[in-house]
PDB file of C-alpha atoms in Angstrom:
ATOM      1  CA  UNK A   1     -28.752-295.045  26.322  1.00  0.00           C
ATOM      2  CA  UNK A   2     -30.965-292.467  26.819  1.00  0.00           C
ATOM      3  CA  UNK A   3     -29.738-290.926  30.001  1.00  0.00           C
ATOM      4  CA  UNK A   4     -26.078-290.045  30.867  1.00  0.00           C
ATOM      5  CA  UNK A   5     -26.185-291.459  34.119  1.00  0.00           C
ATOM      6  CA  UNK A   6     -28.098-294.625  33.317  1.00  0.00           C
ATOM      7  CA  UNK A   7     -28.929-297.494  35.997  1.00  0.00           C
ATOM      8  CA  UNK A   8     -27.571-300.635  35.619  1.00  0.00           C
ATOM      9  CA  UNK A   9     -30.266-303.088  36.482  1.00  0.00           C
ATOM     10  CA  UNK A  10     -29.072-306.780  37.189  1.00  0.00           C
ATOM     11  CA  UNK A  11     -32.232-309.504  37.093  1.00  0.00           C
ATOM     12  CA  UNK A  12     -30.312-312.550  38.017  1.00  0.00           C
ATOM     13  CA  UNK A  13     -27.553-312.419  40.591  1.00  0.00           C
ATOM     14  CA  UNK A  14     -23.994-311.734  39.301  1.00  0.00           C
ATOM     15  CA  UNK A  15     -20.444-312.396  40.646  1.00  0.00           C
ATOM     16  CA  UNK A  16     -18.850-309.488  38.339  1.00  0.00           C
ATOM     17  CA  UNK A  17     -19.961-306.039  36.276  1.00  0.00           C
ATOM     18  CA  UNK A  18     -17.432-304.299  33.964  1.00  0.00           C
ATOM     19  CA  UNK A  19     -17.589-301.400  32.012  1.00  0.00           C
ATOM     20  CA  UNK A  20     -14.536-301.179  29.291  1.00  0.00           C
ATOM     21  CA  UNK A  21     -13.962-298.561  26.160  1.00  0.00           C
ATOM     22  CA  UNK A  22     -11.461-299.400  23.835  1.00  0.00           C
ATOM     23  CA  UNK A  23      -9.878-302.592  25.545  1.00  0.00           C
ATOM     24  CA  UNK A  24      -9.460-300.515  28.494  1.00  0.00           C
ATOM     25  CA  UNK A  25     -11.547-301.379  31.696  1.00  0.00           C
ATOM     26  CA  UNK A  26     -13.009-298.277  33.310  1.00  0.00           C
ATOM     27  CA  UNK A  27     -14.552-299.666  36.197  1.00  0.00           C
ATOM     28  CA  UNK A  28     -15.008-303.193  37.954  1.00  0.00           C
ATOM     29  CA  UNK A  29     -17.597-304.757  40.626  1.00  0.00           C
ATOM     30  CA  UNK A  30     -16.687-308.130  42.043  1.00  0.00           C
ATOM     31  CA  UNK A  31     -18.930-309.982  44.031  1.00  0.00           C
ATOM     32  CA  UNK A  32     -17.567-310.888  47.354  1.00  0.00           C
ATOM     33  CA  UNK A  33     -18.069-314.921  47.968  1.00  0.00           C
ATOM     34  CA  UNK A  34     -21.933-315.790  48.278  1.00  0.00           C
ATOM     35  CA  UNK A  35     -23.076-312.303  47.991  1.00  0.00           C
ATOM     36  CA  UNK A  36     -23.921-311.426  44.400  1.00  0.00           C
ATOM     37  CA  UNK A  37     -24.751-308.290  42.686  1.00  0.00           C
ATOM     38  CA  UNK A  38     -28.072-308.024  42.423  1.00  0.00           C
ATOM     39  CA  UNK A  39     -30.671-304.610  41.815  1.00  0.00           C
ATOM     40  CA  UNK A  40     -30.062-301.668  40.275  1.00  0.00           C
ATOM     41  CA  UNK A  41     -26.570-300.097  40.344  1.00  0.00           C
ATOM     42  CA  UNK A  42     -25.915-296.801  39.968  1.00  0.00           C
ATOM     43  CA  UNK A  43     -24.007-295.357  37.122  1.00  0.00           C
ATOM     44  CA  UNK A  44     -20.531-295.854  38.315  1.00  0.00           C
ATOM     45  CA  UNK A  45     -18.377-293.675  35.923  1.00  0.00           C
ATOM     46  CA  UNK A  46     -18.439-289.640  34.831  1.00  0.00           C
ATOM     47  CA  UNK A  47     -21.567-288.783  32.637  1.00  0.00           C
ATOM     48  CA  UNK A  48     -21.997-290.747  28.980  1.00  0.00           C
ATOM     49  CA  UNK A  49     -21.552-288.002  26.104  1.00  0.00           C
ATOM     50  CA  UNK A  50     -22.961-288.063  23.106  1.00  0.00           C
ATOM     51  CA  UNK A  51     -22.333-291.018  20.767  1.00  0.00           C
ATOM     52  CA  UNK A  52     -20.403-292.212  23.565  1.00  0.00           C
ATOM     53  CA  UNK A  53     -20.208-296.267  23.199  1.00  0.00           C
ATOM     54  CA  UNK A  54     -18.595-298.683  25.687  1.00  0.00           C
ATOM     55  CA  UNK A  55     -18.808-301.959  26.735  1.00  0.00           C
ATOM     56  CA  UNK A  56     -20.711-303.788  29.791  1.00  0.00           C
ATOM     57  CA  UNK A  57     -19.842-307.298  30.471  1.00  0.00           C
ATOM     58  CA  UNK A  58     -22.107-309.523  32.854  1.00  0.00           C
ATOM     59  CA  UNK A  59     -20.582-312.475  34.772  1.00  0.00           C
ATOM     60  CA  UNK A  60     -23.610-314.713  36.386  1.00  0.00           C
ATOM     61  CA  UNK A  61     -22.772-316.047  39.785  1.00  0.00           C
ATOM     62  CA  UNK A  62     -20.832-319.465  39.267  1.00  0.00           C
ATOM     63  CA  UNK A  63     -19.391-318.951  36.430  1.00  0.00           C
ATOM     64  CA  UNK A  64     -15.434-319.252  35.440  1.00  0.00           C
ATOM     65  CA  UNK A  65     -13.500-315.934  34.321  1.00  0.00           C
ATOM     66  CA  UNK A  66     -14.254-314.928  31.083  1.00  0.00           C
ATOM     67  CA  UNK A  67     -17.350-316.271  30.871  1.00  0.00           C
ATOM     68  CA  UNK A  68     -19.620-313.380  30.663  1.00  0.00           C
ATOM     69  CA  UNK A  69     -22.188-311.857  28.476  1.00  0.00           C
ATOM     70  CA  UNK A  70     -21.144-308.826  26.361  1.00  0.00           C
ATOM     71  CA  UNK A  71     -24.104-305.981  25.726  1.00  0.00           C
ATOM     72  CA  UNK A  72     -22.696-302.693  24.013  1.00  0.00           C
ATOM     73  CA  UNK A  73     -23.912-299.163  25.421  1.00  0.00           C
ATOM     74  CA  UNK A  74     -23.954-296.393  23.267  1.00  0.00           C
ATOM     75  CA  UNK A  75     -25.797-292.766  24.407  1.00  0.00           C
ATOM     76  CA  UNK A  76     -28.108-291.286  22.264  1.00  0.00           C
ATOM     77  CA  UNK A  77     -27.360-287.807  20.289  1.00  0.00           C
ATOM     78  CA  UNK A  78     -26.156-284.340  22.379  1.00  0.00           C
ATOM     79  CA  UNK A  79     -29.793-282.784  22.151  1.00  0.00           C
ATOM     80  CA  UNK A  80     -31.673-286.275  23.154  1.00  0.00           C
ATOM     81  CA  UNK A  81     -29.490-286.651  26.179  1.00  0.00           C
ATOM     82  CA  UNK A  82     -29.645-283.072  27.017  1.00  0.00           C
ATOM     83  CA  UNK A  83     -33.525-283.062  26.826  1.00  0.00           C
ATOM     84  CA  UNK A  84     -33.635-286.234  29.128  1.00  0.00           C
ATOM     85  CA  UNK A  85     -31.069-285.365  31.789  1.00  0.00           C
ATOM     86  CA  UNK A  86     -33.206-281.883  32.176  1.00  0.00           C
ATOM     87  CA  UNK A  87     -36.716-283.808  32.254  1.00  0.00           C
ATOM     88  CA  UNK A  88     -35.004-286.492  34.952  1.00  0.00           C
ATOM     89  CA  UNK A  89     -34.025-283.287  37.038  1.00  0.00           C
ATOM     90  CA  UNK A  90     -37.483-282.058  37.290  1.00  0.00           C
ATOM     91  CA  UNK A  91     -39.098-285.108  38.328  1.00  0.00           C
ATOM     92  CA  UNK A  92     -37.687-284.581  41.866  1.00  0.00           C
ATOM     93  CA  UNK A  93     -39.067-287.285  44.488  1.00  0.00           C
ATOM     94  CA  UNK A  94     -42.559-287.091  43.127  1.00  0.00           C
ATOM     95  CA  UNK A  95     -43.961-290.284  42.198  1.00  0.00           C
ATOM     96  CA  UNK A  96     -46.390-288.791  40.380  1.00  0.00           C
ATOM     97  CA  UNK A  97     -44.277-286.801  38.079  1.00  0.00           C
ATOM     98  CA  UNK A  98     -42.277-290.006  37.266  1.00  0.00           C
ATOM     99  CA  UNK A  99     -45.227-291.916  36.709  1.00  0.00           C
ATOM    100  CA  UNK A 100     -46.741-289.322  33.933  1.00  0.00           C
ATOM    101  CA  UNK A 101     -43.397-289.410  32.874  1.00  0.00           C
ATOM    102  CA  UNK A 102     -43.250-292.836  31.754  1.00  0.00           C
ATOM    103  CA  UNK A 103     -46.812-293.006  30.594  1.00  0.00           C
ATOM    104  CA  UNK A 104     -45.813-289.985  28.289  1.00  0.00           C
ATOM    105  CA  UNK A 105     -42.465-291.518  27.317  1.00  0.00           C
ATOM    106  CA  UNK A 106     -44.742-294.485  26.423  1.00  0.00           C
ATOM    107  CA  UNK A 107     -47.473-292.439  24.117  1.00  0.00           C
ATOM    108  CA  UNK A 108     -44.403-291.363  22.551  1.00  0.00           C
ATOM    109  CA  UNK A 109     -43.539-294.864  21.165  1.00  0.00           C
ATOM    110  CA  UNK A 110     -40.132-293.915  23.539  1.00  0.00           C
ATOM    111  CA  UNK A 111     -39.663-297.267  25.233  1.00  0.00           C
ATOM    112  CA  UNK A 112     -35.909-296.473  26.182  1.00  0.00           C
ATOM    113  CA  UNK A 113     -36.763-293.696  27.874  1.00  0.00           C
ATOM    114  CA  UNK A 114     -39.814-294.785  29.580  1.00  0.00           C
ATOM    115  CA  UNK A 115     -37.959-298.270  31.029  1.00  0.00           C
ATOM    116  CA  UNK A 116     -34.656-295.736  32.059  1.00  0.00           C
ATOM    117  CA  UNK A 117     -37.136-293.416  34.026  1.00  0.00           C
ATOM    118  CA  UNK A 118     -38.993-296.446  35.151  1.00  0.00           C
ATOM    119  CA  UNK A 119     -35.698-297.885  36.705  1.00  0.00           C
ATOM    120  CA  UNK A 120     -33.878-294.785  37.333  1.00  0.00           C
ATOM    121  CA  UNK A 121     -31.723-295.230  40.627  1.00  0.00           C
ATOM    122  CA  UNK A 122     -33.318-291.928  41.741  1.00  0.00           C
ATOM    123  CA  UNK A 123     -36.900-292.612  41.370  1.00  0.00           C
ATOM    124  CA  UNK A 124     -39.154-292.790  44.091  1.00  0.00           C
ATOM    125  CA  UNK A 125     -40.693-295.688  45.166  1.00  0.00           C
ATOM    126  CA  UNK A 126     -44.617-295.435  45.029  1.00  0.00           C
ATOM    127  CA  UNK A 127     -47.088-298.411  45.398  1.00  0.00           C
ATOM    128  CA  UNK A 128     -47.847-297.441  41.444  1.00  0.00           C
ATOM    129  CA  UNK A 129     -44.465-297.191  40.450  1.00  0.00           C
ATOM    130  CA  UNK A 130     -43.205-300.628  42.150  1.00  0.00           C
ATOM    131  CA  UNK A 131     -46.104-302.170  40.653  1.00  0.00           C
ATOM    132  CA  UNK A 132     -45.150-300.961  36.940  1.00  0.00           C
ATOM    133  CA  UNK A 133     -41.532-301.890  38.243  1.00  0.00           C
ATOM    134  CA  UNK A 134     -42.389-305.536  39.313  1.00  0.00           C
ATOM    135  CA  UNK A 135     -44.466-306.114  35.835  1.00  0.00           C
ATOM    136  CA  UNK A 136     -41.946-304.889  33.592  1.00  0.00           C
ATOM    137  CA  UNK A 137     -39.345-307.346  35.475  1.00  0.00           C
ATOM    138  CA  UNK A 138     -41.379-310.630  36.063  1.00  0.00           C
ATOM    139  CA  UNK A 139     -42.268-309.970  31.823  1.00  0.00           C
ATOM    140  CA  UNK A 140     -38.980-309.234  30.689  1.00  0.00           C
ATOM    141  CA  UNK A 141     -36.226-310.078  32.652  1.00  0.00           C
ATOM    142  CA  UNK A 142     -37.377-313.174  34.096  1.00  0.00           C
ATOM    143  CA  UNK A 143     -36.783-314.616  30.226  1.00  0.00           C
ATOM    144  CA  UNK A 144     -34.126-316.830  29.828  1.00  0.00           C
ATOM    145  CA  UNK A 145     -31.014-315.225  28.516  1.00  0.00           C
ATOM    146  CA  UNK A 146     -32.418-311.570  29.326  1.00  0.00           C
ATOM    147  CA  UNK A 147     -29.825-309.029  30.191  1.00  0.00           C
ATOM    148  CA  UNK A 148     -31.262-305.447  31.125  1.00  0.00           C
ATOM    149  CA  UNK A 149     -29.445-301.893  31.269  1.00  0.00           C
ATOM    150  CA  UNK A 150     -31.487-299.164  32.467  1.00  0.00           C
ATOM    151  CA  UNK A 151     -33.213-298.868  29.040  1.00  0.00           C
ATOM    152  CA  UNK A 152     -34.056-302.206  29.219  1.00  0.00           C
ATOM    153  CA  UNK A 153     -36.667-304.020  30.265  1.00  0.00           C
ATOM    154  CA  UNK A 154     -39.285-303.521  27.679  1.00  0.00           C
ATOM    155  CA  UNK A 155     -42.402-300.943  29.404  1.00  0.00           C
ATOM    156  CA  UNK A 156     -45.713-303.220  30.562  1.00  0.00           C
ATOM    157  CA  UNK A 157     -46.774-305.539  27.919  1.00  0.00           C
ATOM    158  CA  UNK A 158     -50.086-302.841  27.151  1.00  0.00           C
ATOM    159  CA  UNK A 159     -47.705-300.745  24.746  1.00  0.00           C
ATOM    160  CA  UNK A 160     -45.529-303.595  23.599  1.00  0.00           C
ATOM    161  CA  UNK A 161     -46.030-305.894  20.575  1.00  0.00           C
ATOM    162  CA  UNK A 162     -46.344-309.814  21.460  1.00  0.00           C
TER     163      UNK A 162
END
């Protein structure tokens, strides 16, 4: 994770979220009946350190207890994080900031950070920014068995391999 306040972004519509550390759950979202989770969610808990890994488990909408997929987070080194909170702050509400900043994130080869700034819970919404937003999710996390985290969905398909 690139950010220590990342988004969770849910594609398909989900009756639960978790996060756990350790066999220990930190925090819990249930659906309430016929209303799934769905969209980006906020980070929920304190700031991810460094190194920091825990676990976030995805129930889909009809499906029993304990059936739910499993992706680990872990946050990137002290200085990485540090550098990317800092840029994040100075984006503002400026759609044009966050825009460079995911082309740049991008040129870098930094697709982690470029999806987490694309789907940051803060950013501005900007006729190009939505449209970046709405290719990177009808590419990526309209695939079968997709599961995306802020860092994830892959950046538009011009800086990704096939």
């Amino acid at each position: 994770m690139p950010l220590t306040r990342p988004t969770l972004f849910v594609a398909d519509p989900l009756a639960e979220v978790r996060l756990e550390q350790g066999g220990r759950r930190l925090w819990q979202r249930q659906a309430p009946l016929l209303e799934p989770i769905q969209g980006p969610q906020p980070w929920p808990l304190p700031p991810l350190r460094p190194g920091e890994r825990m676990l976030l488990r995805l129930r889909p909408m009809g499906e029993p207890e304990g059936h739910a997929a499993t992706i680990e987070l872990e946050a990137a080194p002290a200085a990485v994080l540090a550098r990317n909170d800092a840029l994040r702050a100075t984006l503002g509400s400026a759609g044009g900031l966050w825009l460079r900043a995911v082309e740049q994130a991008l040129e870098r080869g930094d697709e982690a950070l470029a999806a987490a700034l694309l789907f940051a819970f803060e950013g501005p919404s900007t006729p190009a920014l939505d449209a970046l937003r709405r290719t990177a999710y009808e590419q990526d996390c309209r695939t079968p068995g997709s599961a995306s985290v802020e860092a994830a969905p892959s950046p538009p398909p011009r800086t990704l391999p096939p």
